[in-house]
Amino acid sequence: MRIGGLASGMDTQQMITDLMKAERMPLDKLIQRRTTLEWQRDAYRDINLQITNLRDSFRATGLGLQATFLQKSVNSSNQSVVRATATANAPNTSVQMNVQRLATASTYVSQNTLSAEVQDLELKDWNVPGLTFENGVANFEMTVKDPSTGESRVASFQLKETDKLSNVLTTLNSSSLGFNAYMDQNAAADSPQIVLNMRNTGANSDINFDQVGEEGDSTKLNNGLALFQSLGFTTVSPTEEGETSTTLSLEGGRPGTNARFTLNGHTTERTTNQFTINGVNYSLTGVSSSPDEITMITTQTNTDKIFEDIMKFVEQYNELVDKINGSVNEPRHRDFPPLTDEQRREMTEYEVEMWEEKAKSGLLRGDSALNSALSQMRSAMFSVVGVQGDLIRDLSQIGLVSSPNYMDGGKIVLDHTAREMPNGERMTGEDRLRYYIENHGEELYGFFMGDGPEASDKGILRKLRPALEGAMDRITSRAGREGRTNHQFTLGRELINVEDRITNFERRLQQTEQRYWNQFTAMETAMAQMNSQAEQMWAMVSGMMGN
């Protein structure tokens, strides 16, 4: 803490503060310059983010996918019988369907009484004839026929000798055997029943124990057969000479069935209730009330959704044009530099907000990189695609034109003028776009995303992409991006330079302030000595006059 002015009576602290204000003026300008550079960097990065978002909107999604232009809508006249969706390859058509039977899964139900040992004890105490353990573990094997594919495969699992019935059922459900198992406390039965439901629907499912294990070892198969018999299931033994299959019986259960339906007069079957025919995905949900009941399924181009996707891109493109155009043309208010900390303290929050709005205006005014990006974007979007005679060659044909207001910077709008179409009708912009969506989806996709060796072969979005990426590279070179250090871009290097100058200037200010204090301290010391000498002289004079 410094105290001055004891000898001189002057407010030394205030005088030095006022002197330092004048000395700090160049530093304030450097800090304002740093703030301006940071604002410019952030403004560039905001634009770069918008450019990236527009590029990514058609890079692997949206208008960059052929499926976007071929979206279909499907309507079922009776969704309690059949529901449907369509792939991009589905034709616009209507079909008649009558559903006679749904696909169901086979169900196996144990018929024999579960012993008390099976219900309550560990596996080793079930007293299962033929069940073999090795090191406390039993290996099981069976052959399961998948009704959805008609293929049989060997399924295997393991159980520990300490497992109880609940553990056994859990293992059966988690071993990818092709069925689910649970215990049913059936009030109408003498004991609980074990129920197996095949996971896939369809006829001709099968669980049997007819394949020999590795190297002719049938232990796993014998274990499997013994386990299921101990769970109360009955089996069907071979009935003809030469057969070796021992199959789990469906007695008390239900065999699976295929779905049966008539489509446009043709009766057919499927192993599941979900299937695809001619690009349409059908899901059977019920059975027709009579053989004469018809459910109509109508497939057509989803014009509204495709139109919405195209206009969503147009809106995003226009927002970017608006952002760039506004940035390069907004006025620069040089009388409103960034505020210093002291100036902020003297203003209200509203005044600070209004000031900074003016101070941030025009930071990118006339920027060559942004003007170039805007020009290249317009050139790509309004270029001609293909050769003379192609169905779609420019945006105006599909109803999209450049805004007539030159202040808009080339924003895309729907054309309000009418033009004759290939079908002879005259249509305005929105109707023209809907016409091409409904009738020429493939050509519309080619116009946007077509590719080829020649520049004229490329769709407008393929031309737009390098324009956007070039702008992103130029802006990144000037303003960097998240994760880059200041050394890696132009504004960052300028910031480093300004920071160095600020640091050096602050060090000089400290030296200057110390010098002022030293000078004032020396003055105070001299004045104190003079005051002391004056007092001594006055005392001497007073003494002489007293004598």
Short mmCIF file of C-alpha atoms in Angstrom, two decimals, residues 27-345:
data_model
loop_
_atom_site.label_atom_id
_atom_site.label_comp_id
_atom_site.label_asym_id
_atom_site.label_seq_id
_atom_site.Cartn_x
_atom_site.Cartn_y
_atom_site.Cartn_z
CA LEU A 27 -2.74 -0.74 -24.43
CA ASP A 28 -6.52 -0.26 -24.58
CA LYS A 29 -6.27 -0.11 -28.35
CA LEU A 30 -4.30 -3.36 -28.39
CA ILE A 31 -6.92 -5.07 -26.19
CA GLN A 32 -9.68 -3.77 -28.48
CA ARG A 33 -7.75 -5.14 -31.46
CA ARG A 34 -7.53 -8.54 -29.74
CA THR A 35 -11.29 -8.51 -29.09
CA THR A 36 -11.98 -7.59 -32.71
CA LEU A 37 -9.82 -10.47 -33.95
CA GLU A 38 -11.63 -12.90 -31.63
CA TRP A 39 -15.00 -11.67 -32.88
CA GLN A 40 -13.84 -12.08 -36.48
CA ARG A 41 -12.61 -15.60 -35.76
CA ASP A 42 -15.93 -16.57 -34.17
CA ALA A 43 -17.92 -15.01 -37.03
CA TYR A 44 -15.90 -16.99 -39.59
CA ARG A 45 -16.39 -20.19 -37.61
CA ASP A 46 -20.16 -19.66 -37.37
CA ILE A 47 -20.32 -19.42 -41.15
CA ASN A 48 -18.03 -22.43 -41.54
CA LEU A 49 -20.33 -24.46 -39.30
CA GLN A 50 -23.32 -23.55 -41.47
CA ILE A 51 -21.40 -24.50 -44.61
CA THR A 52 -20.46 -27.84 -43.03
CA ASN A 53 -24.07 -28.51 -42.04
CA LEU A 54 -25.28 -27.81 -45.58
CA ARG A 55 -22.57 -30.05 -47.07
CA ASP A 56 -23.42 -32.85 -44.64
CA SER A 57 -27.15 -32.55 -45.36
CA PHE A 58 -26.62 -34.21 -48.76
CA ARG A 59 -23.31 -35.96 -48.19
CA ALA A 60 -24.81 -39.31 -47.16
CA THR A 61 -28.39 -38.37 -46.29
CA GLY A 62 -31.26 -36.33 -47.65
CA LEU A 63 -30.94 -35.36 -51.30
CA GLY A 64 -27.68 -37.28 -51.53
CA LEU A 65 -29.60 -40.58 -51.45
CA GLN A 66 -31.54 -41.95 -54.38
CA ALA A 67 -34.06 -43.39 -51.94
CA THR A 68 -35.07 -39.84 -50.97
CA PHE A 69 -36.49 -39.26 -54.45
CA LEU A 70 -38.23 -42.64 -54.57
CA GLN A 71 -40.06 -42.58 -51.24
CA LYS A 72 -43.41 -44.34 -51.30
CA SER A 73 -46.55 -44.11 -49.23
CA VAL A 74 -48.72 -47.19 -48.75
CA ASN A 75 -52.35 -47.31 -47.68
CA SER A 76 -54.21 -50.41 -46.51
CA SER A 77 -58.00 -50.35 -46.54
CA ASN A 78 -58.08 -52.70 -43.51
CA GLN A 79 -55.06 -52.47 -41.21
CA SER A 80 -56.56 -55.04 -38.85
CA VAL A 81 -55.86 -57.60 -41.61
CA VAL A 82 -52.70 -56.28 -43.28
CA ARG A 83 -50.31 -53.38 -42.91
CA ALA A 84 -47.73 -52.45 -45.53
CA THR A 85 -44.74 -50.22 -46.23
CA ALA A 86 -42.83 -49.82 -49.46
CA THR A 87 -39.20 -49.78 -50.50
CA ALA A 88 -37.86 -47.32 -53.06
CA ASN A 89 -38.15 -50.02 -55.75
CA ALA A 90 -41.88 -50.58 -55.29
CA PRO A 91 -44.03 -49.63 -58.29
CA ASN A 92 -47.03 -47.36 -57.96
CA THR A 93 -49.81 -49.92 -57.92
CA SER A 94 -52.85 -51.30 -56.12
CA VAL A 95 -53.29 -54.93 -55.09
CA GLN A 96 -56.17 -56.92 -53.61
CA MET A 97 -55.50 -59.27 -50.73
CA ASN A 98 -57.54 -61.85 -48.85
CA VAL A 99 -55.89 -63.49 -45.82
CA GLN A 100 -57.07 -67.03 -45.00
CA ARG A 101 -54.57 -67.93 -42.29
CA LEU A 102 -51.79 -66.37 -40.25
CA ALA A 103 -48.40 -67.98 -39.73
CA THR A 104 -48.02 -69.50 -36.27
CA ALA A 105 -45.14 -71.08 -34.39
CA SER A 106 -45.04 -74.66 -33.22
CA THR A 107 -45.63 -75.24 -29.52
CA TYR A 108 -44.39 -78.30 -27.61
CA VAL A 109 -45.99 -79.09 -24.23
CA SER A 110 -44.76 -81.68 -21.73
CA GLN A 111 -47.32 -84.43 -21.12
CA ASN A 112 -45.79 -86.49 -18.33
CA THR A 113 -45.80 -85.49 -14.69
CA LEU A 114 -42.74 -83.62 -13.45
CA SER A 115 -41.21 -85.49 -10.57
CA ALA A 116 -40.63 -83.78 -7.26
CA GLU A 117 -36.89 -84.19 -7.78
CA VAL A 118 -37.05 -82.28 -11.09
CA GLN A 119 -39.09 -79.48 -9.56
CA ASP A 120 -37.02 -79.00 -6.40
CA LEU A 121 -33.56 -80.57 -6.60
CA GLU A 122 -30.31 -80.02 -8.46
CA LEU A 123 -29.79 -81.70 -11.83
CA LYS A 124 -27.50 -84.39 -10.43
CA ASP A 125 -30.31 -85.50 -8.11
CA TRP A 126 -33.01 -85.79 -10.78
CA ASN A 127 -32.19 -89.46 -11.25
CA VAL A 128 -32.29 -89.15 -15.04
CA PRO A 129 -31.41 -92.48 -16.71
CA GLY A 130 -28.64 -92.10 -19.27
CA LEU A 131 -27.57 -88.57 -18.21
CA THR A 132 -23.77 -88.37 -18.19
CA PHE A 133 -21.63 -85.74 -16.43
CA GLU A 134 -17.97 -84.97 -17.04
CA ASN A 135 -16.24 -82.91 -14.34
CA GLY A 136 -19.59 -81.73 -13.04
CA VAL A 137 -20.87 -80.63 -16.47
CA ALA A 138 -23.28 -82.31 -18.87
CA ASN A 139 -23.15 -81.53 -22.62
CA PHE A 140 -26.32 -81.67 -24.67
CA GLU A 141 -27.05 -81.75 -28.39
CA MET A 142 -30.12 -81.88 -30.63
CA THR A 143 -31.14 -81.10 -34.18
CA VAL A 144 -33.55 -78.18 -34.64
CA LYS A 145 -35.28 -77.52 -37.93
CA ASP A 146 -35.99 -73.84 -38.56
CA PRO A 147 -39.42 -73.56 -40.20
CA SER A 148 -38.61 -70.17 -41.75
CA THR A 149 -35.74 -71.61 -43.82
CA GLY A 150 -36.44 -75.34 -43.78
CA GLU A 151 -32.83 -75.93 -42.71
CA SER A 152 -31.81 -78.21 -39.85
CA ARG A 153 -28.89 -77.40 -37.60
CA VAL A 154 -27.22 -79.00 -34.62
CA ALA A 155 -27.81 -77.00 -31.42
CA SER A 156 -25.81 -77.57 -28.26
CA PHE A 157 -25.64 -76.29 -24.70
CA GLN A 158 -24.18 -77.15 -21.30
CA LEU A 159 -25.62 -77.56 -17.81
CA LYS A 160 -23.88 -77.86 -14.46
CA GLU A 161 -24.80 -80.67 -12.11
CA THR A 162 -25.78 -78.05 -9.51
CA ASP A 163 -28.33 -76.36 -11.80
CA LYS A 164 -31.96 -76.39 -10.77
CA LEU A 165 -35.02 -76.33 -13.03
CA SER A 166 -35.05 -72.50 -13.23
CA ASN A 167 -31.38 -72.53 -14.32
CA VAL A 168 -32.12 -75.19 -16.92
CA LEU A 169 -34.93 -73.10 -18.45
CA THR A 170 -32.74 -69.98 -18.42
CA THR A 171 -29.97 -71.84 -20.24
CA LEU A 172 -32.39 -73.18 -22.85
CA ASN A 173 -33.61 -69.63 -23.53
CA SER A 174 -30.13 -68.12 -23.81
CA SER A 175 -28.44 -70.78 -25.93
CA SER A 176 -29.78 -69.84 -29.39
CA LEU A 177 -31.58 -73.17 -29.71
CA GLY A 178 -34.40 -71.72 -31.78
CA PHE A 179 -37.11 -71.90 -29.13
CA ASN A 180 -38.18 -70.33 -25.83
CA ALA A 181 -38.97 -72.41 -22.77
CA TYR A 182 -40.99 -71.69 -19.65
CA MET A 183 -42.87 -73.52 -16.90
CA ASP A 184 -46.65 -73.18 -16.84
CA GLN A 185 -48.53 -73.72 -13.58
CA ASN A 186 -51.51 -75.23 -15.40
CA ALA A 187 -54.44 -75.57 -12.99
CA ALA A 188 -56.01 -78.21 -15.24
CA ALA A 189 -52.93 -80.46 -15.15
CA ASP A 190 -51.63 -82.76 -12.43
CA SER A 191 -48.29 -80.94 -12.26
CA PRO A 192 -46.58 -77.92 -13.84
CA GLN A 193 -45.93 -78.22 -17.57
CA ILE A 194 -42.89 -77.19 -19.57
CA VAL A 195 -43.76 -75.28 -22.75
CA LEU A 196 -41.45 -74.77 -25.73
CA ASN A 197 -42.38 -72.14 -28.34
CA MET A 198 -40.46 -72.05 -31.61
CA ARG A 199 -39.11 -68.55 -32.15
CA ASN A 200 -39.84 -68.58 -35.87
CA THR A 201 -43.28 -69.19 -37.33
CA GLY A 202 -44.08 -71.66 -40.06
CA ALA A 203 -44.96 -75.28 -40.65
CA ASN A 204 -42.56 -78.22 -40.52
CA SER A 205 -40.57 -77.30 -37.43
CA ASP A 206 -38.80 -80.23 -35.81
CA ILE A 207 -36.71 -81.05 -32.72
CA ASN A 208 -35.02 -84.43 -32.89
CA PHE A 209 -32.04 -86.42 -31.68
CA ASP A 210 -30.97 -88.25 -34.82
CA GLN A 211 -27.50 -86.87 -35.60
CA VAL A 212 -24.37 -88.43 -34.15
CA GLY A 213 -21.99 -86.12 -32.32
CA GLU A 214 -18.32 -85.50 -33.05
CA GLU A 215 -16.35 -88.62 -34.01
CA GLY A 216 -19.40 -90.81 -33.61
CA ASP A 217 -19.94 -89.85 -29.94
CA SER A 218 -23.68 -89.95 -29.24
CA THR A 219 -23.33 -88.97 -25.56
CA LYS A 220 -24.53 -85.41 -26.17
CA LEU A 221 -27.58 -86.61 -28.12
CA ASN A 222 -28.41 -89.19 -25.46
CA ASN A 223 -28.09 -86.49 -22.80
CA GLY A 224 -30.44 -84.25 -24.77
CA LEU A 225 -33.05 -86.96 -25.19
CA ALA A 226 -32.79 -87.94 -21.50
CA LEU A 227 -33.15 -84.30 -20.37
CA PHE A 228 -36.29 -83.61 -22.38
CA GLN A 229 -37.88 -86.88 -21.32
CA SER A 230 -37.17 -85.98 -17.67
CA LEU A 231 -38.93 -82.64 -18.32
CA GLY A 232 -42.06 -84.57 -19.25
CA PHE A 233 -41.87 -84.45 -23.05
CA THR A 234 -42.85 -87.48 -25.10
CA THR A 235 -41.02 -88.53 -28.24
CA VAL A 236 -41.93 -90.19 -31.51
CA SER A 237 -39.71 -93.13 -32.38
CA PRO A 238 -38.90 -94.26 -35.94
CA THR A 239 -41.84 -96.00 -37.60
CA GLU A 240 -40.19 -97.18 -40.80
CA GLU A 241 -37.21 -99.39 -41.32
CA GLY A 242 -34.05 -97.37 -41.89
CA GLU A 243 -35.25 -94.29 -39.98
CA THR A 244 -33.13 -93.24 -37.02
CA SER A 245 -34.91 -90.07 -35.97
CA THR A 246 -36.32 -89.72 -32.45
CA THR A 247 -38.46 -86.60 -32.56
CA LEU A 248 -40.03 -84.48 -29.84
CA SER A 249 -43.78 -85.07 -29.94
CA LEU A 250 -46.29 -82.27 -30.58
CA GLU A 251 -48.87 -84.12 -28.50
CA GLY A 252 -50.71 -81.60 -26.36
CA GLY A 253 -49.10 -78.73 -28.26
CA ARG A 254 -49.73 -77.18 -31.65
CA PRO A 255 -47.97 -77.58 -34.99
CA GLY A 256 -46.87 -74.38 -36.67
CA THR A 257 -48.63 -73.12 -39.78
CA ASN A 258 -47.67 -71.05 -42.80
CA ALA A 259 -49.52 -67.84 -43.61
CA ARG A 260 -51.91 -68.35 -46.51
CA PHE A 261 -53.32 -65.49 -48.55
CA THR A 262 -54.58 -64.60 -51.98
CA LEU A 263 -52.91 -61.68 -53.78
CA ASN A 264 -54.64 -60.45 -56.93
CA GLY A 265 -56.24 -63.88 -57.36
CA HIS A 266 -53.07 -65.87 -56.73
CA THR A 267 -53.10 -68.01 -53.56
CA THR A 268 -49.72 -68.54 -51.93
CA GLU A 269 -48.08 -69.20 -48.56
CA ARG A 270 -45.25 -67.71 -46.48
CA THR A 271 -43.59 -69.06 -43.36
CA THR A 272 -43.91 -65.69 -41.59
CA ASN A 273 -46.49 -62.93 -41.36
CA GLN A 274 -43.91 -60.38 -42.55
CA PHE A 275 -42.69 -60.67 -46.11
CA THR A 276 -41.85 -58.59 -49.20
CA ILE A 277 -43.42 -58.92 -52.63
CA ASN A 278 -42.47 -56.63 -55.51
CA GLY A 279 -40.88 -54.05 -53.23
CA VAL A 280 -43.81 -53.86 -50.79
CA ASN A 281 -43.29 -55.04 -47.21
CA TYR A 282 -46.44 -56.75 -45.94
CA SER A 283 -47.29 -57.47 -42.31
CA LEU A 284 -50.31 -59.70 -41.80
CA THR A 285 -52.19 -58.73 -38.63
CA GLY A 286 -55.43 -60.69 -38.95
CA VAL A 287 -57.60 -62.98 -41.05
CA SER A 288 -60.19 -61.75 -43.56
CA SER A 289 -63.73 -62.19 -42.29
CA SER A 290 -64.78 -64.15 -45.39
CA PRO A 291 -63.29 -65.49 -48.63
CA ASP A 292 -64.88 -62.56 -50.46
CA GLU A 293 -63.51 -59.79 -48.23
CA ILE A 294 -60.86 -57.79 -50.08
CA THR A 295 -58.23 -55.54 -48.53
CA MET A 296 -56.85 -52.96 -50.96
CA ILE A 297 -53.18 -51.99 -50.62
CA THR A 298 -52.29 -48.92 -52.64
CA THR A 299 -48.68 -47.85 -53.25
CA GLN A 300 -47.84 -44.43 -54.63
CA THR A 301 -45.01 -41.90 -54.66
CA ASN A 302 -44.86 -39.97 -51.40
CA THR A 303 -44.88 -36.63 -53.15
CA ASP A 304 -45.42 -34.54 -50.03
CA LYS A 305 -42.45 -36.06 -48.19
CA ILE A 306 -40.09 -35.73 -51.16
CA PHE A 307 -41.26 -32.15 -51.76
CA GLU A 308 -40.67 -31.42 -48.07
CA ASP A 309 -37.13 -32.86 -48.23
CA ILE A 310 -36.24 -30.77 -51.28
CA MET A 311 -37.65 -27.58 -49.77
CA LYS A 312 -35.88 -28.31 -46.50
CA PHE A 313 -32.59 -28.31 -48.41
CA VAL A 314 -33.57 -25.11 -50.22
CA GLU A 315 -34.35 -23.46 -46.89
CA GLN A 316 -30.98 -24.52 -45.46
CA TYR A 317 -29.20 -23.27 -48.59
CA ASN A 318 -31.03 -19.93 -48.38
CA GLU A 319 -30.12 -19.53 -44.71
CA LEU A 320 -26.44 -19.93 -45.62
CA VAL A 321 -26.75 -17.45 -48.50
CA ASP A 322 -28.48 -15.03 -46.13
CA LYS A 323 -25.71 -15.44 -43.56
CA ILE A 324 -22.85 -14.91 -46.00
CA ASN A 325 -24.58 -12.14 -47.93
CA GLY A 326 -25.43 -10.32 -44.72
CA SER A 327 -21.89 -10.67 -43.38
CA VAL A 328 -20.14 -9.25 -46.45
CA ASN A 329 -22.60 -6.38 -46.87
CA GLU A 330 -23.48 -5.23 -43.35
CA PRO A 331 -22.15 -1.75 -42.49
CA ARG A 332 -18.96 -1.28 -40.46
CA HIS A 333 -19.28 1.19 -37.55
CA ARG A 334 -15.72 2.26 -36.85
CA ASP A 335 -16.87 4.75 -34.22
CA PHE A 336 -17.92 1.79 -32.05
CA PRO A 337 -14.76 -0.09 -31.04
CA PRO A 338 -14.95 -2.88 -28.46
CA LEU A 339 -15.56 -1.59 -24.95
CA THR A 340 -12.82 -1.56 -22.34
CA ASP A 341 -13.53 -2.95 -18.87
CA GLU A 342 -13.73 0.56 -17.45
CA GLN A 343 -16.19 1.66 -20.15
CA ARG A 344 -18.37 -1.37 -19.41
CA ARG A 345 -18.56 -0.47 -15.75
#
